[in-house]
Amino acid sequence: MSTKWIYFFGNGQTDGQAGNRNLVGGKGANLAEMVELNIPVPAGFTITTEVCNEFYNNNQQWPAGLREQLQENLVKVEEAMGAKFGDTNNPLLLSVRSGARVSMPGMMDTVLNLGLNDRTVQGLIAKSNNPRFGWDSYRRFIQMYADVVMGVEHQLFEAVLTGMREKRGVESDSDLTAEDLQQVVEQYKAIVVDSAGKMFPDDPMEQLEGAINAVFLSWNNPRAIRYRQMNDIPGDWGTAVNVQAMVFGNMGPNSGTGVAFTRNPSTGENEFYGEYLMDAQGEDVVAGIRTPQPISTLAETKPHIYQQLVDIYKLLESHYKDMQDIEFTIQEDKLYMLQTRSGKRTAAAAVKIAVDMYKEGLIDKKTAVMRVDPKQLDQLLHKTIDPQAKLDVIGRGLPASPGAAVGRLVFFAEDAEEWASREEPVILVRSETSPEDIGGMDAAVGILTSRGGMTSHAAVVARGMGKCCVAGCTDAHINEEKKILTINGHQFQEGDWITLNGTTGEVIAGQVDLIEPELTGDFGTLMGWADEIRRLEIRTNADTPHDSQVARDFGAEGIGLCRTEHMFFDAERINIVRKMILAPDQAGREAALAQLLPMQRSDFIEIFRTMKGLPVTVRLLDPPLHEFLPHHDLQELAQSMSISVERLETIVDDLRELNPMLGHRGVRLGVTYPEIYAMQARAIFEATAELAKEGQTVIPEIMIPLVGVLPELELMKKVCVNVAQQVQEETGIRFEYKIGTMIEVPRACIVADRIAQEADFFSFGTNDLTQMTFGYSRDDAGNFLPIYIEQGVLEKDPFQTLDQLGVGEFVKIGVERGRSTKPQLKIGICGEHGGDPDSIDFFHRVGLDYVSCSPFRVPVARLAAAQAQIRSEQ
Amino acid sequence: MSTKWIYFFGNGQTDGQAGNRNLVGGKGANLAEMVELNIPVPAGFTITTEVCNEFYNNNQQWPAGLREQLQENLVKVEEAMGAKFGDTNNPLLLSVRSGARVSMPGMMDTVLNLGLNDRTVQGLIAKSNNPRFGWDSYRRFIQMYADVVMGVEHQLFEAVLTGMREKRGVESDSDLTAEDLQQVVEQYKAIVVDSAGKMFPDDPMEQLEGAINAVFLSWNNPRAIRYRQMNDIPGDWGTAVNVQAMVFGNMGPNSGTGVAFTRNPSTGENEFYGEYLMDAQGEDVVAGIRTPQPISTLAETKPHIYQQLVDIYKLLESHYKDMQDIEFTIQEDKLYMLQTRSGKRTAAAAVKIAVDMYKEGLIDKKTAVMRVDPKQLDQLLHKTIDPQAKLDVIGRGLPASPGAAVGRLVFFAEDAEEWASREEPVILVRSETSPEDIGGMDAAVGILTSRGGMTSHAAVVARGMGKCCVAGCTDAHINEEKKILTINGHQFQEGDWITLNGTTGEVIAGQVDLIEPELTGDFGTLMGWADEIRRLEIRTNADTPHDSQVARDFGAEGIGLCRTEHMFFDAERINIVRKMILAPDQAGREAALAQLLPMQRSDFIEIFRTMKGLPVTVRLLDPPLHEFLPHHDLQELAQSMSISVERLETIVDDLRELNPMLGHRGVRLGVTYPEIYAMQARAIFEATAELAKEGQTVIPEIMIPLVGVLPELELMKKVCVNVAQQVQEETGIRFEYKIGTMIEVPRACIVADRIAQEADFFSFGTNDLTQMTFGYSRDDAGNFLPIYIEQGVLEKDPFQTLDQLGVGEFVKIGVERGRSTKPQLKIGICGEHGGDPDSIDFFHRVGLDYVSCSPFRVPVARLAAAQAQIRSEQ
């Protein structure tokens, strides 16, 4: 028996290929599946992926037997459709489409309306009683076929159409008459001869063979190869070719076409939802010239067909166990299903459908959990712009922190605080923010910056606060002195209204209506399931009692990163901090630190109280001291410090660094000024003792940042242990505590086995680790990262989604070496990647114990962690 | 038979321990070795390292049999020395010293003059006929023993001495009389009772046991533990204890003491060289109160002893096959050798001695090559300060580039060039240099900066130029406006004379005489041997024909790093470069680049000509564009560019980066502005074609900097290959070329297997790799690195000597993964570490093909590479 190269589907029959994606590709398997469900599908057949491989292995020749099998299957399609390929009275027209194992949308070629020539077009006209339709179909076929199969440039045909429109004085192709289009066909044929050097093929079989070959060849076009490289699809999978009968919804009043969803894709309501047009093609629905009817009206006009559709959609949903997006055509009162696939939906709909389907017994909990894209959840957690609103979008930046905000423009952090104290909603606009702006950022409803990337200061802080932020809007020009913001020619002054969409990066003039987030019961149900399933613990990055409370409400199980530097920027503290920095000796520093101690202690007391015994990881001071000094107006500070401006300038200048990211910060501060870390440790331990008096046990986790060599950790651990002993003796209260480190310089990963000797836990700081692994400053990368992504040098922004190949390898090495010393070492991650679903999947796979992310990402992380667990079980 | 715990040496006899360092430690093995050579050594014995381990394993108790063996050996020493331990007439005194397998200088404890008490001191006085000597020895013994064995604070004894001096109204201890010292002894004993709570031990045996235990205990003092950690010495090696008879050179006119070298340690001349003092102790020679005699005079005063010394030194030299540094004491006309060890020597002496000893047949070539410390070679290659000169050292910075320079102060690069054009030697002083200063640095004879570390711009460029540089002299305060330099209160104006010592970091007021370097024939001979032996190829980092020629003269076998950015700073070019940077579009940039092309081409033609076919690796543009723009005086530039100052300010501001080291530089420039790399590639290939016309074959190696992801290299390779094809077509000349990459971001090491797919060679850029591995900016690390090294957080400055544990691991990974793709991949290193001997040893071990260093380091690298090869054969 010769090899079977072609599989038929139609009339309720198949050759048994349903679901065999490797052989007949995804599309072919799916069409056969519908046929086996007895759903009416235009008949057709699939040429297997094996033929594609034979074709390439055999000098682009067809394998023996293929031509015969093609003839046999054509006959079966003709019988099923009651029409004949190449017939002048009742012609069968075909579509020829690619179909790989996995969808490669738009990468390969398609030919429609195949089988038309000067004779068969007359049959189509007679059948449809529509000469314009006949000639339009014919000219479209020539255009598509000549482009795809014969390599004739598309633009040549467009020029003919344009010429004809001008000649007729009409604006749209739809205003051209049947006669016009007939002339166009003649001109098209002339172009083909000119350009391809041969006649357009007249013989339908020749057309078919050419189209099949074109699909095979398109498997190896550069676009498809690049797509496969990016998606790890092997080149030897090959593509199948689907040849299927064309059906037409524009053959008169008993024909029509429509699209529908098996549930409401906006709300998730379990209702049949869609629209249709009679006497129309799919493209008419899209073009919007005629207004489609709601699907429900079909129940009145064509009750029989409506009932058939309802039966089909229910069948499909129960078969695929998911909400389906379906396309159908009615040709002369006969219903054909053209496609079914999982339907796209809003986050709210995704949650409701998943929970409903579980309740309906269609799917289990794990499947339900897999059905919601964690990336979408943001939509549910923030205010959003009313989709009905008309928007005057004047510029675009990076979608740095999701949600939407409406407020009045202010240019300085102090102004933001002042206006906000008058209950004015304000949008703070800055070229870039610095830690000095924290108060103003907190007071604002949204933040706009003209520089900086997705992990710039503004973006990171705003996400931490769950506050809308558009960052790096390079079109925004800010004149601070005159308080004028100019974006693409639009000028705004202080107090003008503006709207930001932090989810899209849009900057919108004026006030726009916003929609409040609703966390429905279904949301809570789904999150509960996620919590049952996931292995990863989810913590949060929070520096204030307020953020801690928000994160707890979102389900955080502890604080993975409590940054202490933000606490130093409070108005009443910053001057003490500066006094400490400017002190000429250790005694002077210690005096200032003694003033800070009670403040830091009360910070921790409040945070510990809020977290009610959940673990809290406190990172000791990290940024370079320069960040705490003013950049201008030194006069005032000098006066308050009783030193000369010149002296102050010298100190400020000495502290300035060429590359502060790689400078005197993190544990380097701790080693050179151990009194700073000692004060912070004391504040933490005294707060712990205080809570103990209140009857609450806290086991604080002190985290030393930026460790790269073991002795750094040894020294700082000694400082902390000493302070702990002192506090225990002073208070008479025993408490436990942990001392660990951030793993964020590449060297720390390499020597993690040594560092683990002294560490109770590791927390990967993947922001800095990414910066140093690539050698990218996240504050400066805006000048080349967008170009890198556009040119495919990088697939994704590594500050948003972990670079698994590079940075991820460091994480792996760090985990392996750390646990080679301490098999039970607790390891987490507290960079921005802790809230990114793809990265969370990776962290799950390499065996981390927890991820920590900003409060508003906690639900995203809970869901992503559950999905990672489910994926790893498969 | 019970275990042998003690080994005797003396009177020409040993127990067979000579050379058995593991058992009796280095010192014990060495003393036994001298005894076996029949050299007179004060008799003694060694308690083995095994006893030390027994001591610790057995609750600090002595093992069985030790006490008996101690008695037996004491008797042997008494017999050999003709004196008796504890005897009141003829007392034997002992020294008790530690002795580990390897020398741990100063880490453990020593006790001298052991055996003295109120009775034996009288015997010593009688024997020496010197009461003052007797009492002084006694009080020294109490002080040392009480400190080391009984834990009494040293200061308490000092206070007694001070009190006695005040009471007697004398300035120096040597002015105290025997009676004074006798009183001191009484007071010392009182202090011991007060402080230790018990009497000072009177019994010599009790003294001896205490001292032995103290030496064992000192093996585990914190200082010794730390030293072992730093030097990878296992804690279970233990220390031996050497107990040896004391001999005295101050027992009258027939006693004396001296030190000598078997060859001249300054010049290497083969002559007996040293000095001695009669009736003196070793410390008298050191104290400088009396002037020692040249050793040759001993031939007249004590011909017999002199001849004995000559015989001994010749014996020792032929035994150890190296120049020896010996100490001897004559006690009552009897010669004792106290120590012999390899003598320290100048670089010139080291070279001469090594070559001479080879010629004398004492050592082979490899041994000769191992005898010269590559780090010393610098002394031979640069001008040095006349050791006779009186120096007014006014400040100290980092020894950033070796050699010495005398010149007149200038404050600006332009001034340096102008003064130099008048043949004035100038020293350029800047707070820190930038690429704009290159011309001035080249014109200056030396460079002084107040900021920046060993790898700051000034330091790197100066070393590249072989020019003296003192960097980071933090005491130097520069007032550019008034052209005044202030160092520790000394003020200098423009034109004042100043001298720099780049080898020590000293800044010296006024003009000092310098000595010219002499590359003797012996130097060339030794380098020739090194070249025969080494496997590593030695290249140089050179950007100019002049540097290339210097490096060739020093033996460089190619250029490993030709930086192209320095070529852009030439006065006639910088404005074209700026025009390129400020161009609004690609066309504008290309127009400016077209002007630069002939200049770059002529640069390469000259360098290729100089290198006469040796390989030249050219690195395409690396620094961020901002470095080429002026920092102030934008007015002039704006005018010459015909744009407004505001516009120029905006551009300059847009190009400014927060962390330029991690910014828009290296291949990131190439990807975003491919026209720049295309111009550079064209200049290289056109130069190659030009040389081909001259009959010289050049195979240029184009190096793409800062690659972290494969597509970067792919894209840039395409650009270069295209240009190469064009140039070959245009000129009709075929040529070969290579395209490789620098491996300098940590990610590149991790994905080296991928990058190797497109690379013809790798060159590790260990400067940047060190910065990113540690997260240290070399420009800013000066604020904490010195503290880190002082506190032992880091052993060495990782920018000077490769951090093998961290950065070295990345190099290893990069080599392994790169060669997993291409087993023959050529791999080198072109960071500053390429000239550091320890780092070169590492690079040899991990299998690199070459190292590239600044021209003046080439001889250092040649020697170090040979030594690495010899070490790896052992």
Short mmCIF file of C-alpha atoms in Angstrom, two decimals, chain A residues 399-696:
data_model
loop_
_atom_site.label_atom_id
_atom_site.label_comp_id
_atom_site.label_asym_id
_atom_site.label_seq_id
_atom_site.Cartn_x
_atom_site.Cartn_y
_atom_site.Cartn_z
CA PRO A 399 3.52 51.88 30.76
CA ALA A 400 5.54 52.01 33.93
CA SER A 401 2.88 51.39 36.56
CA PRO A 402 -0.63 50.32 35.61
CA GLY A 403 -3.94 52.04 36.23
CA ALA A 404 -5.25 55.42 35.25
CA ALA A 405 -5.20 58.79 36.95
CA VAL A 406 -6.74 62.20 36.41
CA GLY A 407 -5.24 65.24 38.07
CA ARG A 408 -3.83 68.71 37.80
CA LEU A 409 -0.24 69.22 36.72
CA VAL A 410 2.45 70.16 39.22
CA PHE A 411 6.16 70.35 38.56
CA PHE A 412 7.72 69.92 41.98
CA ALA A 413 7.31 67.40 44.76
CA GLU A 414 6.69 70.12 47.33
CA ASP A 415 3.93 71.55 45.18
CA ALA A 416 2.37 68.11 44.90
CA GLU A 417 2.25 67.83 48.66
CA GLU A 418 0.86 71.34 49.07
CA TRP A 419 -1.86 70.93 46.43
CA ALA A 420 -2.78 67.50 47.76
CA SER A 421 -3.19 68.95 51.22
CA ARG A 422 -5.92 71.11 49.66
CA GLU A 423 -7.57 67.89 48.39
CA GLU A 424 -6.56 68.67 44.82
CA PRO A 425 -5.75 65.55 42.78
CA VAL A 426 -2.37 66.20 41.19
CA ILE A 427 -0.20 64.59 38.53
CA LEU A 428 3.49 65.11 39.31
CA VAL A 429 5.60 65.65 36.21
CA ARG A 430 9.41 65.46 36.46
CA SER A 431 12.20 64.81 33.99
CA GLU A 432 13.07 61.97 36.37
CA THR A 433 12.34 61.45 40.03
CA SER A 434 14.84 61.01 42.82
CA PRO A 435 14.41 59.77 46.38
CA GLU A 436 13.88 63.41 47.39
CA ASP A 437 10.59 63.37 45.49
CA ILE A 438 9.06 60.51 47.51
CA GLY A 439 6.72 62.75 49.48
CA GLY A 440 5.39 64.38 46.32
CA MET A 441 4.99 61.03 44.58
CA ASP A 442 3.00 59.78 47.52
CA ALA A 443 0.79 62.86 47.40
CA ALA A 444 0.17 62.64 43.64
CA VAL A 445 -2.46 60.44 41.99
CA GLY A 446 -0.15 59.79 39.05
CA ILE A 447 3.41 60.40 37.91
CA LEU A 448 4.77 61.36 34.51
CA THR A 449 8.48 61.44 33.66
CA SER A 450 10.27 62.35 30.48
CA ARG A 451 13.30 60.14 31.11
CA GLY A 452 14.01 56.71 32.56
CA GLY A 453 12.85 53.22 31.78
CA MET A 454 10.55 50.59 33.20
CA THR A 455 12.79 50.20 36.20
CA SER A 456 13.69 53.84 36.72
CA HIS A 457 13.21 55.29 40.17
CA ALA A 458 9.79 56.70 39.27
CA ALA A 459 8.59 53.39 37.82
CA VAL A 460 9.80 51.23 40.69
CA VAL A 461 8.49 53.51 43.40
CA ALA A 462 5.15 54.05 41.64
CA ARG A 463 4.60 50.32 41.20
CA GLY A 464 5.47 49.85 44.83
CA MET A 465 2.81 52.42 45.73
CA GLY A 466 0.34 50.92 43.24
CA LYS A 467 0.22 54.32 41.67
CA CYS A 468 -0.28 55.07 37.97
CA CYS A 469 2.95 56.10 36.24
CA VAL A 470 3.96 56.88 32.67
CA ALA A 471 7.74 57.02 32.48
CA GLY A 472 10.26 57.96 29.82
CA CYS A 473 7.81 59.99 27.73
CA THR A 474 10.57 61.38 25.54
CA ASP A 475 8.21 63.74 23.73
CA ALA A 476 7.57 65.59 26.98
CA HIS A 477 9.69 68.71 27.36
CA ILE A 478 9.69 70.21 30.80
CA ASN A 479 10.57 73.78 31.61
CA GLU A 480 10.77 73.68 35.39
CA GLU A 481 11.53 77.35 35.73
CA LYS A 482 8.45 78.53 33.85
CA LYS A 483 6.42 75.48 34.92
CA ILE A 484 5.50 74.59 31.37
CA LEU A 485 5.10 71.09 29.94
CA THR A 486 5.18 70.74 26.14
CA ILE A 487 4.20 67.46 24.47
CA ASN A 488 4.17 67.30 20.69
CA GLY A 489 3.15 70.95 20.42
CA HIS A 490 0.56 70.88 23.22
CA GLN A 491 1.42 73.24 26.07
CA PHE A 492 0.32 72.75 29.68
CA GLN A 493 0.81 74.95 32.71
CA GLU A 494 0.70 74.22 36.38
CA GLY A 495 -2.86 73.36 37.36
CA ASP A 496 -3.96 72.15 33.92
CA TRP A 497 -5.90 68.88 33.90
CA ILE A 498 -4.27 65.83 32.43
CA THR A 499 -5.00 62.09 32.38
CA LEU A 500 -2.49 59.25 32.42
CA ASN A 501 -2.99 55.64 31.40
CA GLY A 502 -0.22 53.74 33.12
CA THR A 503 -1.37 50.47 31.55
CA THR A 504 -0.78 51.68 27.98
CA GLY A 505 1.60 54.59 28.52
CA GLU A 506 -0.81 57.11 27.01
CA VAL A 507 -0.81 60.75 28.05
CA ILE A 508 -4.21 62.31 27.51
CA ALA A 509 -5.23 65.96 27.60
CA GLY A 510 -7.99 66.98 30.02
CA GLN A 511 -10.18 65.01 32.42
CA VAL A 512 -11.37 61.53 31.42
CA ASP A 513 -13.91 59.35 33.25
CA LEU A 514 -12.40 56.44 35.16
CA ILE A 515 -13.88 53.10 36.23
CA GLU A 516 -13.22 51.83 39.75
CA PRO A 517 -11.79 48.32 40.19
CA GLU A 518 -14.12 45.61 41.40
CA LEU A 519 -12.71 42.55 43.13
CA THR A 520 -15.68 40.22 42.75
CA GLY A 521 -16.34 37.08 44.67
CA ASP A 522 -15.19 35.03 41.71
CA PHE A 523 -11.82 36.73 41.93
CA GLY A 524 -11.46 35.71 45.55
CA THR A 525 -12.53 32.16 44.74
CA LEU A 526 -9.95 31.80 42.00
CA MET A 527 -7.21 33.27 44.18
CA GLY A 528 -8.11 30.78 46.87
CA TRP A 529 -7.64 27.93 44.43
CA ALA A 530 -4.30 29.39 43.37
CA ASP A 531 -3.20 29.48 47.01
CA GLU A 532 -4.14 25.82 47.48
CA ILE A 533 -2.01 24.84 44.51
CA ARG A 534 1.12 26.96 44.60
CA ARG A 535 4.38 25.98 46.30
CA LEU A 536 6.11 29.38 46.14
CA GLU A 537 5.51 31.72 49.04
CA ILE A 538 4.46 35.22 47.98
CA ARG A 539 5.89 38.18 49.84
CA THR A 540 5.80 41.87 49.13
CA ASN A 541 8.16 44.79 48.84
CA ALA A 542 6.82 47.36 51.28
CA ASP A 543 8.42 50.18 53.25
CA THR A 544 5.43 51.63 55.09
CA PRO A 545 2.62 50.36 57.29
CA HIS A 546 0.18 51.47 54.58
CA ASP A 547 1.87 49.47 51.83
CA SER A 548 2.19 46.54 54.20
CA GLN A 549 -1.54 46.63 54.87
CA VAL A 550 -2.38 46.88 51.16
CA ALA A 551 -0.14 43.90 50.44
CA ARG A 552 -1.66 41.85 53.27
CA ASP A 553 -5.12 42.63 51.85
CA PHE A 554 -3.87 41.32 48.52
CA GLY A 555 -2.68 38.13 50.18
CA ALA A 556 1.02 38.73 50.82
CA GLU A 557 2.54 36.24 53.27
CA GLY A 558 5.30 38.48 54.50
CA ILE A 559 7.60 41.31 53.51
CA GLY A 560 10.48 40.19 51.31
CA LEU A 561 12.02 43.62 50.98
CA CYS A 562 11.56 46.51 53.38
CA ARG A 563 13.85 49.29 52.11
CA THR A 564 15.06 51.49 54.89
CA GLU A 565 16.33 54.41 52.81
CA HIS A 566 12.88 55.73 52.03
CA MET A 567 12.38 56.22 55.75
CA PHE A 568 15.29 58.67 55.71
CA PHE A 569 13.60 61.13 53.36
CA ASP A 570 10.87 62.20 55.70
CA ALA A 571 10.99 66.00 56.11
CA GLU A 572 11.89 65.86 59.81
CA ARG A 573 14.57 63.25 59.26
CA ILE A 574 16.42 64.32 56.16
CA ASN A 575 18.31 67.06 57.96
CA ILE A 576 19.49 64.66 60.64
CA VAL A 577 20.60 62.27 57.91
CA ARG A 578 22.51 65.08 56.28
CA LYS A 579 24.09 66.02 59.58
CA MET A 580 25.22 62.41 59.88
CA ILE A 581 26.72 62.43 56.40
CA LEU A 582 28.47 65.75 56.91
CA ALA A 583 29.87 64.87 60.32
CA PRO A 584 33.66 65.04 60.30
CA ASP A 585 34.15 61.88 62.38
CA GLN A 586 32.53 58.76 63.77
CA ALA A 587 31.47 60.51 66.96
CA GLY A 588 29.59 63.12 64.96
CA ARG A 589 27.91 60.43 62.90
CA GLU A 590 26.93 58.49 65.98
CA ALA A 591 25.35 61.58 67.53
CA ALA A 592 23.16 62.09 64.48
CA LEU A 593 22.35 58.38 64.29
CA ALA A 594 21.22 58.46 67.90
CA GLN A 595 18.62 61.03 66.87
CA LEU A 596 17.45 58.79 64.02
CA LEU A 597 17.21 55.67 66.16
CA PRO A 598 13.81 56.32 67.80
CA MET A 599 12.30 57.23 64.44
CA GLN A 600 13.56 54.08 62.72
CA ARG A 601 12.41 52.03 65.69
CA SER A 602 8.88 53.39 65.48
CA ASP A 603 8.86 52.64 61.71
CA PHE A 604 9.61 49.02 62.42
CA ILE A 605 7.21 48.79 65.33
CA GLU A 606 4.38 49.92 63.08
CA ILE A 607 5.34 47.63 60.22
CA PHE A 608 5.75 44.63 62.55
CA ARG A 609 2.37 45.37 64.09
CA THR A 610 0.74 45.52 60.68
CA MET A 611 2.29 42.25 59.58
CA LYS A 612 1.07 40.45 62.72
CA GLY A 613 3.93 37.98 63.00
CA LEU A 614 4.44 37.34 59.30
CA PRO A 615 8.13 37.40 58.34
CA VAL A 616 9.64 40.81 57.57
CA THR A 617 12.96 41.12 55.74
CA VAL A 618 14.58 44.50 56.35
CA ARG A 619 17.31 45.61 54.02
CA LEU A 620 19.89 47.85 55.64
CA LEU A 621 20.84 51.13 53.99
CA ASP A 622 21.66 50.67 50.31
CA PRO A 623 21.94 53.87 48.22
CA PRO A 624 25.06 56.02 48.05
CA LEU A 625 25.05 58.80 50.61
CA HIS A 626 25.13 61.40 47.86
CA GLU A 627 21.48 60.69 47.18
CA PHE A 628 20.55 62.22 50.51
CA LEU A 629 22.24 65.54 49.82
CA PRO A 630 20.55 68.40 47.99
CA HIS A 631 21.66 69.03 44.42
CA HIS A 632 21.38 72.81 44.68
CA ASP A 633 20.61 75.54 47.22
CA LEU A 634 23.51 74.52 49.38
CA GLN A 635 23.40 77.92 51.10
CA GLU A 636 20.53 76.96 53.36
CA LEU A 637 21.93 73.60 54.33
CA ALA A 638 25.36 75.08 54.99
CA GLN A 639 23.78 77.63 57.30
CA SER A 640 21.79 75.04 59.21
CA MET A 641 24.92 72.90 59.55
CA SER A 642 27.06 75.89 60.54
CA ILE A 643 29.68 75.22 57.91
CA SER A 644 30.79 77.30 54.95
CA VAL A 645 29.20 76.81 51.56
CA GLU A 646 32.65 76.10 50.14
CA ARG A 647 33.23 73.33 52.66
CA LEU A 648 29.81 71.88 51.93
CA GLU A 649 30.46 72.06 48.20
CA THR A 650 33.70 70.16 48.69
CA ILE A 651 31.94 67.43 50.66
CA VAL A 652 29.09 67.16 48.18
CA ASP A 653 31.63 67.06 45.36
CA ASP A 654 33.72 64.39 47.07
CA LEU A 655 30.66 62.20 47.46
CA ARG A 656 29.63 62.59 43.83
CA GLU A 657 30.39 59.47 41.79
CA LEU A 658 30.87 58.86 38.10
CA ASN A 659 28.94 55.58 38.27
CA PRO A 660 26.99 55.64 41.52
CA MET A 661 25.33 52.33 40.65
CA LEU A 662 28.78 50.75 40.99
CA GLY A 663 29.91 53.00 43.79
CA HIS A 664 30.07 53.43 47.53
CA ARG A 665 26.75 51.87 48.48
CA GLY A 666 25.20 48.79 50.03
CA VAL A 667 27.40 46.79 52.34
CA ARG A 668 30.29 49.04 51.36
CA LEU A 669 28.64 51.73 53.46
CA GLY A 670 28.24 49.21 56.24
CA VAL A 671 31.91 48.25 56.18
CA THR A 672 33.16 51.84 56.05
CA TYR A 673 30.57 53.27 58.48
CA PRO A 674 29.53 50.31 60.66
CA GLU A 675 27.75 52.70 63.04
CA ILE A 676 25.00 53.20 60.44
CA TYR A 677 24.17 49.51 60.20
CA ALA A 678 24.52 49.19 63.96
CA MET A 679 21.86 51.88 64.47
CA GLN A 680 19.53 50.19 62.01
CA ALA A 681 20.02 46.79 63.59
CA ARG A 682 19.32 48.35 66.99
CA ALA A 683 16.10 49.92 65.73
CA ILE A 684 14.98 46.54 64.37
CA PHE A 685 15.84 44.62 67.54
CA GLU A 686 14.35 47.22 69.87
CA ALA A 687 11.16 47.09 67.82
CA THR A 688 11.24 43.29 68.09
CA ALA A 689 11.57 43.54 71.88
CA GLU A 690 8.77 46.09 72.00
CA LEU A 691 6.45 43.78 70.07
CA ALA A 692 7.40 40.94 72.39
CA LYS A 693 6.13 43.09 75.28
CA GLU A 694 2.86 43.38 73.38
CA GLY A 695 2.77 39.62 73.21
CA GLN A 696 3.63 39.32 69.55
#
